[in-house]
Amino acid sequence: MTASTIKPQNQALTLNPSELRLRHILKTLPREVFIKDRRKAWTSVAISVLLACLGYVSIAFSPWFLLPLCWIFTGTALTGFFVIGHDCGHRSFANRRWVNDLVGHTMMLPLIYPFHSWRILHNYHHAHTNKLDEDNAWQPFKPEFYGSAGRPLQWGYQAIRGWFWWVGSIAHWALLHFDWSRFEGKQRSQVKFSSLLVLVTAAIAFPILIATIGIWGFVKFWLAPWLVYHFWMSTFTLVHHTDPEIPFKPESEWNEAMAQLAGSVHCDYPRWVEILCHDINVHVPHHLSTAIPSYNLRMAHRSLKQNWGQYLRECRFSLSLMNKIVSECHLYHPQENYESFQSYHSSLKDNKK
């Protein structure tokens, strides 16, 4: 961003970026984007449940060579379950907290995802988006930390920042979301409840599945779609927060409004993915306000393009996009934002000469 001032269209604001606050941006959004619609919310639940059921039926009756397509469809439909739980975690699904908690737990339970731990950690990410050493959603390692890490951690980090990015959310899920000792007070009790709920469910359901349909049945009906779901979770997270031009800033330089407006990415995916995932790809308005329900994100994005379009980052999901991210965006660099593994190791070799 090279502009020294911000001049949103149709607004009388002219602000230096350092003076920009979220309220300046939110005032330009239509009031309707913040309104919850009970019919739309529950329709999204019905759509996800019906599509997931359709996916499981297709798995049950399809020949073996069509199973990968069935897994992709079903896993993507299950990602829609998570997006509804995502709205519940932000309290944008319903007005009553107990409804958000009930629906959130219900939708995330088939994914073996603890609702409260995800809700708390994810809201922390929203409060510290692209803040160095604070954002808990896959921020880049600093070179000095990476260099001092053991080989297993280096290899693991290279994998999820490379072509194995799609398993990154599995590591995030396993390492962060079941440890209630990380939390305190009421939050610890909530996280413990959510964690034990999914663990007990898995301990009961998985043996029953294996006993009734066998190991292959368990893989076919649960594990394979679950891996597809994590593919989308990993991909959405990485693409929406990673670009060679997006900086991670130390707290002293961090501006919340600019981090949310220009530090998250809108990415267009195939339309069937966007439908099954309830427009979670329309990411920028969601970062500006978590109060916007998923079914209002497109309306909010149109308003942002009209008023703040010069600061929005937009792209289209493709192999070339992923190649750009996994080839360049590895380690933190204070001037260039990112340093690749290749550049880092080349520098080490040069320093040893």
mmCIF file of C-alpha atoms in Angstrom:
data_model
loop_
_atom_site.group_PDB
_atom_site.id
_atom_site.type_symbol
_atom_site.label_atom_id
_atom_site.label_comp_id
_atom_site.label_asym_id
_atom_site.label_seq_id
_atom_site.Cartn_x
_atom_site.Cartn_y
_atom_site.Cartn_z
ATOM 1 C CA MET A 1 0.000 0.000 0.000
ATOM 2 C CA THR A 2 1.601 3.218 -1.130
ATOM 3 C CA ALA A 3 -1.198 5.721 -0.617
ATOM 4 C CA SER A 4 -0.571 8.175 2.194
ATOM 5 C CA THR A 5 -4.242 8.875 2.804
ATOM 6 C CA ILE A 6 -7.446 6.879 2.759
ATOM 7 C CA LYS A 7 -10.250 8.374 0.663
ATOM 8 C CA PRO A 8 -13.179 5.981 0.604
ATOM 9 C CA GLN A 9 -15.747 6.707 -2.075
ATOM 10 C CA ASN A 10 -19.021 8.320 -0.967
ATOM 11 C CA GLN A 11 -17.497 9.243 2.386
ATOM 12 C CA ALA A 12 -16.245 12.521 3.761
ATOM 13 C CA LEU A 13 -13.375 10.775 5.537
ATOM 14 C CA THR A 14 -9.772 11.504 4.680
ATOM 15 C CA LEU A 15 -7.545 9.736 7.134
ATOM 16 C CA ASN A 16 -3.953 8.756 7.457
ATOM 17 C CA PRO A 17 -3.803 4.933 7.656
ATOM 18 C CA SER A 18 -2.389 5.122 11.172
ATOM 19 C CA GLU A 19 -5.511 7.042 12.241
ATOM 20 C CA LEU A 20 -7.975 4.631 10.669
ATOM 21 C CA ARG A 21 -10.203 2.761 13.122
ATOM 22 C CA LEU A 22 -12.664 -0.060 12.619
ATOM 23 C CA ARG A 23 -15.569 2.232 13.419
ATOM 24 C CA HIS A 24 -14.746 4.362 10.373
ATOM 25 C CA ILE A 25 -15.120 1.327 8.119
ATOM 26 C CA LEU A 26 -18.110 -0.192 9.888
ATOM 27 C CA LYS A 27 -20.072 3.050 9.583
ATOM 28 C CA THR A 28 -19.966 2.651 5.795
ATOM 29 C CA LEU A 29 -21.638 -0.787 5.876
ATOM 30 C CA PRO A 30 -25.405 -1.076 5.414
ATOM 31 C CA ARG A 31 -27.216 -1.679 8.684
ATOM 32 C CA GLU A 32 -28.903 -4.735 7.172
ATOM 33 C CA VAL A 33 -25.672 -6.759 7.130
ATOM 34 C CA PHE A 34 -25.734 -7.002 10.924
ATOM 35 C CA ILE A 35 -29.335 -8.235 11.163
ATOM 36 C CA LYS A 36 -29.817 -11.910 12.021
ATOM 37 C CA ASP A 37 -32.460 -13.728 9.999
ATOM 38 C CA ARG A 38 -33.803 -16.815 11.760
ATOM 39 C CA ARG A 39 -35.170 -18.290 8.546
ATOM 40 C CA LYS A 40 -31.879 -17.937 6.684
ATOM 41 C CA ALA A 41 -29.905 -19.284 9.615
ATOM 42 C CA TRP A 42 -31.976 -22.449 9.999
ATOM 43 C CA THR A 43 -32.210 -22.871 6.233
ATOM 44 C CA SER A 44 -28.417 -23.057 6.147
ATOM 45 C CA VAL A 45 -28.567 -25.841 8.744
ATOM 46 C CA ALA A 46 -31.153 -27.739 6.696
ATOM 47 C CA ILE A 47 -29.116 -27.342 3.508
ATOM 48 C CA SER A 48 -25.935 -28.632 5.139
ATOM 49 C CA VAL A 49 -27.662 -31.612 6.745
ATOM 50 C CA LEU A 50 -29.441 -32.575 3.510
ATOM 51 C CA LEU A 51 -26.279 -32.239 1.413
ATOM 52 C CA ALA A 52 -24.215 -34.241 3.907
ATOM 53 C CA CYS A 53 -26.885 -36.983 3.900
ATOM 54 C CA LEU A 54 -26.801 -36.964 0.113
ATOM 55 C CA GLY A 55 -23.021 -37.332 0.282
ATOM 56 C CA TYR A 56 -23.217 -40.324 2.619
ATOM 57 C CA VAL A 57 -25.836 -41.977 0.409
ATOM 58 C CA SER A 58 -23.550 -41.491 -2.586
ATOM 59 C CA ILE A 59 -20.679 -43.095 -0.640
ATOM 60 C CA ALA A 60 -22.880 -46.061 0.256
ATOM 61 C CA PHE A 61 -24.060 -46.807 -3.277
ATOM 62 C CA SER A 62 -21.247 -45.584 -5.554
ATOM 63 C CA PRO A 63 -18.715 -47.930 -7.173
ATOM 64 C CA TRP A 64 -15.180 -47.730 -5.832
ATOM 65 C CA PHE A 65 -13.863 -45.549 -8.647
ATOM 66 C CA LEU A 66 -16.381 -42.787 -7.813
ATOM 67 C CA LEU A 67 -15.614 -42.773 -4.106
ATOM 68 C CA PRO A 68 -13.042 -39.932 -4.310
ATOM 69 C CA LEU A 69 -15.694 -37.658 -5.829
ATOM 70 C CA CYS A 70 -18.172 -38.697 -3.145
ATOM 71 C CA TRP A 71 -15.608 -38.002 -0.424
ATOM 72 C CA ILE A 72 -14.849 -34.562 -1.843
ATOM 73 C CA PHE A 73 -18.546 -33.676 -1.964
ATOM 74 C CA THR A 74 -19.309 -35.032 1.516
ATOM 75 C CA GLY A 75 -16.237 -33.486 3.143
ATOM 76 C CA THR A 76 -17.073 -30.124 1.606
ATOM 77 C CA ALA A 77 -20.652 -30.419 2.879
ATOM 78 C CA LEU A 78 -19.263 -31.167 6.346
ATOM 79 C CA THR A 79 -17.224 -27.973 6.077
ATOM 80 C CA GLY A 80 -20.607 -26.262 5.895
ATOM 81 C CA PHE A 81 -21.341 -27.781 9.322
ATOM 82 C CA PHE A 82 -18.222 -26.070 10.617
ATOM 83 C CA VAL A 83 -19.184 -22.722 9.073
ATOM 84 C CA ILE A 84 -22.531 -22.823 10.886
ATOM 85 C CA GLY A 85 -20.665 -23.630 14.098
ATOM 86 C CA HIS A 86 -18.362 -20.739 13.194
ATOM 87 C CA ASP A 87 -21.346 -18.355 13.163
ATOM 88 C CA CYS A 88 -22.450 -19.799 16.498
ATOM 89 C CA GLY A 89 -18.992 -19.202 17.946
ATOM 90 C CA HIS A 90 -19.256 -15.538 16.970
ATOM 91 C CA ARG A 91 -22.843 -15.375 18.311
ATOM 92 C CA SER A 92 -24.051 -14.380 14.841
ATOM 93 C CA PHE A 93 -26.314 -17.418 14.326
ATOM 94 C CA ALA A 94 -28.964 -16.630 16.947
ATOM 95 C CA ASN A 95 -29.728 -13.947 19.502
ATOM 96 C CA ARG A 96 -29.813 -16.360 22.434
ATOM 97 C CA ARG A 97 -26.460 -17.579 23.668
ATOM 98 C CA TRP A 98 -27.738 -21.037 24.612
ATOM 99 C CA VAL A 99 -29.004 -21.542 21.041
ATOM 100 C CA ASN A 100 -25.588 -20.609 19.644
ATOM 101 C CA ASP A 101 -23.898 -23.005 22.065
ATOM 102 C CA LEU A 102 -26.320 -25.850 21.368
ATOM 103 C CA VAL A 103 -26.174 -25.531 17.587
ATOM 104 C CA GLY A 104 -22.426 -24.946 17.658
ATOM 105 C CA HIS A 105 -21.777 -28.117 19.632
ATOM 106 C CA THR A 106 -24.204 -30.110 17.490
ATOM 107 C CA MET A 107 -22.706 -29.032 14.166
ATOM 108 C CA MET A 108 -19.093 -29.525 15.267
ATOM 109 C CA LEU A 109 -19.666 -32.846 17.028
ATOM 110 C CA PRO A 110 -19.478 -35.007 13.845
ATOM 111 C CA LEU A 111 -16.137 -33.331 13.127
ATOM 112 C CA ILE A 112 -14.815 -34.187 16.615
ATOM 113 C CA TYR A 113 -14.112 -30.489 17.105
ATOM 114 C CA PRO A 114 -14.476 -28.972 20.611
ATOM 115 C CA PHE A 115 -16.757 -25.972 20.166
ATOM 116 C CA HIS A 116 -15.748 -23.777 23.099
ATOM 117 C CA SER A 117 -11.986 -24.133 22.680
ATOM 118 C CA TRP A 118 -12.280 -23.292 18.995
ATOM 119 C CA ARG A 119 -14.594 -20.361 19.779
ATOM 120 C CA ILE A 120 -12.233 -18.832 22.336
ATOM 121 C CA LEU A 121 -9.030 -19.364 20.341
ATOM 122 C CA HIS A 122 -10.625 -18.159 17.116
ATOM 123 C CA ASN A 123 -11.942 -14.975 18.709
ATOM 124 C CA TYR A 124 -8.409 -14.353 19.982
ATOM 125 C CA HIS A 125 -7.198 -14.599 16.378
ATOM 126 C CA HIS A 126 -9.760 -11.982 15.373
ATOM 127 C CA ALA A 127 -8.566 -9.638 18.105
ATOM 128 C CA HIS A 128 -4.919 -9.956 16.989
ATOM 129 C CA THR A 129 -5.046 -10.598 13.245
ATOM 130 C CA ASN A 130 -1.562 -10.370 11.685
ATOM 131 C CA LYS A 131 -0.029 -9.198 14.945
ATOM 132 C CA LEU A 132 3.421 -10.712 15.286
ATOM 133 C CA ASP A 133 3.819 -13.139 18.207
ATOM 134 C CA GLU A 134 0.094 -12.893 19.035
ATOM 135 C CA ASP A 135 -1.998 -14.149 16.109
ATOM 136 C CA ASN A 136 -2.637 -17.854 16.710
ATOM 137 C CA ALA A 137 -3.695 -18.694 13.143
ATOM 138 C CA TRP A 138 -0.555 -19.924 11.412
ATOM 139 C CA GLN A 139 1.656 -16.873 11.556
ATOM 140 C CA PRO A 140 5.133 -17.351 10.062
ATOM 141 C CA PHE A 141 8.006 -18.493 12.246
ATOM 142 C CA LYS A 142 10.770 -15.990 12.854
ATOM 143 C CA PRO A 143 14.065 -17.144 11.281
ATOM 144 C CA GLU A 144 15.822 -17.257 14.655
ATOM 145 C CA PHE A 145 13.097 -19.467 16.150
ATOM 146 C CA TYR A 146 13.077 -21.740 13.117
ATOM 147 C CA GLY A 147 16.872 -21.996 13.190
ATOM 148 C CA SER A 148 16.935 -22.988 16.860
ATOM 149 C CA ALA A 149 14.088 -25.511 16.539
ATOM 150 C CA GLY A 150 14.763 -29.217 16.460
ATOM 151 C CA ARG A 151 14.684 -31.149 13.215
ATOM 152 C CA PRO A 152 11.202 -32.645 13.780
ATOM 153 C CA LEU A 153 9.651 -29.192 14.272
ATOM 154 C CA GLN A 154 11.509 -27.797 11.261
ATOM 155 C CA TRP A 155 10.351 -30.662 9.058
ATOM 156 C CA GLY A 156 6.788 -30.335 10.305
ATOM 157 C CA TYR A 157 6.771 -26.594 9.687
ATOM 158 C CA GLN A 158 8.277 -27.035 6.221
ATOM 159 C CA ALA A 159 5.510 -29.535 5.428
ATOM 160 C CA ILE A 160 2.554 -27.352 6.433
ATOM 161 C CA ARG A 161 4.110 -24.285 4.801
ATOM 162 C CA GLY A 162 4.736 -26.338 1.668
ATOM 163 C CA TRP A 163 2.702 -28.820 -0.352
ATOM 164 C CA PHE A 164 1.380 -30.523 2.766
ATOM 165 C CA TRP A 165 -0.427 -27.333 3.818
ATOM 166 C CA TRP A 166 -3.683 -29.294 3.757
ATOM 167 C CA VAL A 167 -2.824 -31.189 6.969
ATOM 168 C CA GLY A 168 -2.014 -28.013 8.887
ATOM 169 C CA SER A 169 -5.422 -27.661 10.496
ATOM 170 C CA ILE A 170 -5.232 -31.243 11.783
ATOM 171 C CA ALA A 171 -2.098 -30.312 13.736
ATOM 172 C CA HIS A 172 -3.783 -27.118 14.927
ATOM 173 C CA TRP A 173 -6.858 -29.113 16.025
ATOM 174 C CA ALA A 174 -4.890 -31.796 17.835
ATOM 175 C CA LEU A 175 -2.305 -29.596 19.560
ATOM 176 C CA LEU A 176 -4.407 -26.640 20.705
ATOM 177 C CA HIS A 177 -8.055 -27.535 21.136
ATOM 178 C CA PHE A 178 -8.026 -30.325 23.721
ATOM 179 C CA ASP A 179 -5.716 -28.769 26.295
ATOM 180 C CA TRP A 180 -8.036 -27.085 28.805
ATOM 181 C CA SER A 181 -5.071 -26.308 31.086
ATOM 182 C CA ARG A 182 -4.293 -23.426 28.708
ATOM 183 C CA PHE A 183 -7.471 -21.680 29.844
ATOM 184 C CA GLU A 184 -8.593 -20.225 33.156
ATOM 185 C CA GLY A 185 -11.786 -19.820 35.146
ATOM 186 C CA LYS A 186 -15.078 -20.208 33.318
ATOM 187 C CA GLN A 187 -13.310 -20.682 29.997
ATOM 188 C CA ARG A 188 -11.456 -23.717 31.343
ATOM 189 C CA SER A 189 -14.739 -25.330 32.407
ATOM 190 C CA GLN A 190 -16.285 -24.610 29.011
ATOM 191 C CA VAL A 191 -13.326 -25.999 27.091
ATOM 192 C CA LYS A 192 -13.172 -29.069 29.306
ATOM 193 C CA PHE A 193 -16.869 -29.741 28.661
ATOM 194 C CA SER A 194 -16.516 -29.373 24.882
ATOM 195 C CA SER A 195 -13.379 -31.495 24.766
ATOM 196 C CA LEU A 196 -14.804 -34.304 26.875
ATOM 197 C CA LEU A 197 -18.029 -34.229 24.877
ATOM 198 C CA VAL A 198 -16.267 -34.931 21.577
ATOM 199 C CA LEU A 199 -13.804 -37.392 23.123
ATOM 200 C CA VAL A 200 -16.570 -39.432 24.745
ATOM 201 C CA THR A 201 -18.573 -39.291 21.513
ATOM 202 C CA ALA A 202 -15.592 -40.576 19.544
ATOM 203 C CA ALA A 203 -14.878 -43.263 22.144
ATOM 204 C CA ILE A 204 -18.433 -44.561 21.768
ATOM 205 C CA ALA A 205 -19.139 -43.948 18.073
ATOM 206 C CA PHE A 206 -15.864 -45.078 16.508
ATOM 207 C CA PRO A 207 -15.837 -48.597 18.000
ATOM 208 C CA ILE A 208 -19.501 -49.009 17.057
ATOM 209 C CA LEU A 209 -18.753 -47.957 13.474
ATOM 210 C CA ILE A 210 -15.776 -50.295 13.220
ATOM 211 C CA ALA A 211 -17.732 -53.184 14.766
ATOM 212 C CA THR A 212 -20.657 -52.736 12.368
ATOM 213 C CA ILE A 213 -19.036 -51.698 9.079
ATOM 214 C CA GLY A 214 -15.390 -52.636 9.625
ATOM 215 C CA ILE A 215 -12.156 -50.665 9.340
ATOM 216 C CA TRP A 216 -12.736 -49.947 5.660
ATOM 217 C CA GLY A 217 -16.253 -48.730 6.419
ATOM 218 C CA PHE A 218 -14.873 -46.390 9.069
ATOM 219 C CA VAL A 219 -12.339 -45.021 6.599
ATOM 220 C CA LYS A 220 -14.919 -44.748 3.825
ATOM 221 C CA PHE A 221 -17.713 -43.084 5.775
ATOM 222 C CA TRP A 222 -15.882 -40.990 8.351
ATOM 223 C CA LEU A 223 -12.115 -40.641 7.939
ATOM 224 C CA ALA A 224 -11.958 -39.794 4.228
ATOM 225 C CA PRO A 225 -14.673 -37.063 4.361
ATOM 226 C CA TRP A 226 -13.092 -35.742 7.564
ATOM 227 C CA LEU A 227 -9.745 -35.372 5.786
ATOM 228 C CA VAL A 228 -11.456 -33.456 2.967
ATOM 229 C CA TYR A 229 -13.031 -31.186 5.570
ATOM 230 C CA HIS A 230 -9.565 -30.479 7.002
ATOM 231 C CA PHE A 231 -8.262 -29.823 3.501
ATOM 232 C CA TRP A 232 -10.741 -26.964 3.225
ATOM 233 C CA MET A 233 -10.084 -25.756 6.765
ATOM 234 C CA SER A 234 -6.343 -25.640 6.074
ATOM 235 C CA THR A 235 -6.813 -24.039 2.672
ATOM 236 C CA PHE A 236 -9.257 -21.353 3.785
ATOM 237 C CA THR A 237 -7.044 -20.404 6.723
ATOM 238 C CA LEU A 238 -3.840 -20.279 4.699
ATOM 239 C CA VAL A 239 -5.239 -18.462 1.662
ATOM 240 C CA HIS A 240 -7.214 -15.919 3.675
ATOM 241 C CA HIS A 241 -4.210 -14.832 5.730
ATOM 242 C CA THR A 242 -1.143 -15.423 3.585
ATOM 243 C CA ASP A 243 0.199 -13.358 0.720
ATOM 244 C CA PRO A 244 3.711 -12.059 -0.039
ATOM 245 C CA GLU A 245 2.361 -8.509 0.320
ATOM 246 C CA ILE A 246 0.545 -9.026 3.633
ATOM 247 C CA PRO A 247 2.768 -8.021 6.560
ATOM 248 C CA PHE A 248 2.773 -9.327 10.104
ATOM 249 C CA LYS A 249 3.404 -6.317 12.329
ATOM 250 C CA PRO A 250 4.833 -6.087 15.848
ATOM 251 C CA GLU A 251 2.397 -4.640 18.370
ATOM 252 C CA SER A 252 4.013 -1.197 18.281
ATOM 253 C CA GLU A 253 3.291 -0.893 14.532
ATOM 254 C CA TRP A 254 0.039 -2.851 14.361
ATOM 255 C CA ASN A 255 -3.183 -1.100 13.331
ATOM 256 C CA GLU A 256 -6.332 -3.153 13.875
ATOM 257 C CA ALA A 257 -8.355 -1.549 11.095
ATOM 258 C CA MET A 258 -5.674 -1.951 8.447
ATOM 259 C CA ALA A 259 -4.920 -5.507 9.603
ATOM 260 C CA GLN A 260 -8.566 -6.509 9.169
ATOM 261 C CA LEU A 261 -9.246 -4.532 5.988
ATOM 262 C CA ALA A 262 -6.033 -5.101 4.039
ATOM 263 C CA GLY A 263 -4.531 -8.029 5.928
ATOM 264 C CA SER A 264 -7.123 -10.661 5.067
ATOM 265 C CA VAL A 265 -7.946 -11.954 1.591
ATOM 266 C CA HIS A 266 -11.126 -12.495 -0.377
ATOM 267 C CA CYS A 267 -10.707 -15.569 -2.563
ATOM 268 C CA ASP A 268 -13.177 -16.818 -5.179
ATOM 269 C CA TYR A 269 -13.579 -20.606 -5.224
ATOM 270 C CA PRO A 270 -15.688 -22.773 -7.548
ATOM 271 C CA ARG A 271 -19.295 -21.796 -6.886
ATOM 272 C CA TRP A 272 -20.291 -25.252 -5.618
ATOM 273 C CA VAL A 273 -17.635 -24.931 -2.882
ATOM 274 C CA GLU A 274 -18.921 -21.506 -1.874
ATOM 275 C CA ILE A 275 -22.508 -22.800 -1.683
ATOM 276 C CA LEU A 276 -21.624 -25.856 0.397
ATOM 277 C CA CYS A 277 -19.394 -23.740 2.667
ATOM 278 C CA HIS A 278 -21.888 -20.880 3.110
ATOM 279 C CA ASP A 279 -19.666 -18.155 1.614
ATOM 280 C CA ILE A 280 -16.898 -18.485 4.207
ATOM 281 C CA ASN A 281 -14.555 -17.409 1.382
ATOM 282 C CA VAL A 282 -16.054 -13.888 1.604
ATOM 283 C CA HIS A 283 -13.603 -13.206 4.357
ATOM 284 C CA VAL A 284 -12.850 -9.501 4.684
ATOM 285 C CA PRO A 285 -16.222 -8.330 6.096
ATOM 286 C CA HIS A 286 -16.140 -11.218 8.552
ATOM 287 C CA HIS A 287 -12.829 -9.917 9.891
ATOM 288 C CA LEU A 288 -14.103 -6.371 10.141
ATOM 289 C CA SER A 289 -17.062 -7.544 12.217
ATOM 290 C CA THR A 290 -17.773 -11.040 13.471
ATOM 291 C CA ALA A 291 -21.369 -9.926 14.070
ATOM 292 C CA ILE A 292 -22.110 -10.269 10.342
ATOM 293 C CA PRO A 293 -23.862 -13.619 9.684
ATOM 294 C CA SER A 294 -22.473 -15.728 6.858
ATOM 295 C CA TYR A 295 -25.557 -15.136 4.672
ATOM 296 C CA ASN A 296 -24.904 -11.365 4.753
ATOM 297 C CA LEU A 297 -21.215 -11.480 3.879
ATOM 298 C CA ARG A 298 -21.707 -10.875 0.157
ATOM 299 C CA MET A 299 -23.818 -7.788 0.784
ATOM 300 C CA ALA A 300 -21.150 -6.459 3.114
ATOM 301 C CA HIS A 301 -18.381 -7.232 0.626
ATOM 302 C CA ARG A 302 -20.154 -5.302 -2.141
ATOM 303 C CA SER A 303 -20.300 -2.280 0.151
ATOM 304 C CA LEU A 304 -16.619 -2.616 1.022
ATOM 305 C CA LYS A 305 -15.676 -2.772 -2.659
ATOM 306 C CA GLN A 306 -17.625 0.422 -3.272
ATOM 307 C CA ASN A 307 -16.143 2.368 -0.380
ATOM 308 C CA TRP A 308 -12.773 0.770 0.356
ATOM 309 C CA GLY A 309 -12.063 -1.232 -2.774
ATOM 310 C CA GLN A 310 -8.534 0.057 -3.273
ATOM 311 C CA TYR A 311 -7.489 -1.681 -0.051
ATOM 312 C CA LEU A 312 -9.150 -5.040 -0.606
ATOM 313 C CA ARG A 313 -7.090 -8.064 -1.621
ATOM 314 C CA GLU A 314 -8.915 -10.414 -3.969
ATOM 315 C CA CYS A 315 -7.780 -13.541 -5.778
ATOM 316 C CA ARG A 316 -9.093 -16.738 -7.351
ATOM 317 C CA PHE A 317 -8.298 -20.184 -5.997
ATOM 318 C CA SER A 318 -5.940 -22.030 -8.330
ATOM 319 C CA LEU A 319 -2.873 -24.213 -8.435
ATOM 320 C CA SER A 320 -0.753 -21.183 -9.308
ATOM 321 C CA LEU A 321 -2.066 -19.327 -6.260
ATOM 322 C CA MET A 322 -1.156 -22.212 -3.964
ATOM 323 C CA ASN A 323 2.236 -22.557 -5.644
ATOM 324 C CA LYS A 324 2.926 -18.878 -4.974
ATOM 325 C CA ILE A 325 2.025 -19.221 -1.295
ATOM 326 C CA VAL A 326 3.832 -22.488 -0.577
ATOM 327 C CA SER A 327 6.934 -21.417 -2.515
ATOM 328 C CA GLU A 328 7.415 -17.952 -1.024
ATOM 329 C CA CYS A 329 5.573 -17.457 2.266
ATOM 330 C CA HIS A 330 7.650 -19.342 4.815
ATOM 331 C CA LEU A 331 9.544 -17.282 7.392
ATOM 332 C CA TYR A 332 8.970 -13.794 8.746
ATOM 333 C CA HIS A 333 11.000 -10.973 7.211
ATOM 334 C CA PRO A 334 10.641 -7.451 8.687
ATOM 335 C CA GLN A 335 11.134 -5.628 5.370
ATOM 336 C CA GLU A 336 9.908 -8.076 2.711
ATOM 337 C CA ASN A 337 7.203 -9.709 4.876
ATOM 338 C CA TYR A 338 8.308 -13.248 3.995
ATOM 339 C CA GLU A 339 11.509 -15.169 3.375
ATOM 340 C CA SER A 340 11.482 -18.545 1.646
ATOM 341 C CA PHE A 341 13.160 -21.627 3.099
ATOM 342 C CA GLN A 342 15.488 -21.637 0.090
ATOM 343 C CA SER A 343 16.561 -18.051 0.707
ATOM 344 C CA TYR A 344 17.065 -18.714 4.420
ATOM 345 C CA HIS A 345 19.263 -21.769 3.891
ATOM 346 C CA SER A 346 21.224 -20.016 1.127
ATOM 347 C CA SER A 347 21.966 -17.171 3.539
ATOM 348 C CA LEU A 348 23.189 -19.650 6.131
ATOM 349 C CA LYS A 349 25.550 -21.227 3.622
ATOM 350 C CA ASP A 350 26.894 -17.839 2.562
ATOM 351 C CA ASN A 351 27.507 -16.860 6.185
ATOM 352 C CA LYS A 352 29.514 -20.026 6.792
ATOM 353 C CA LYS A 353 31.867 -19.316 3.906
#
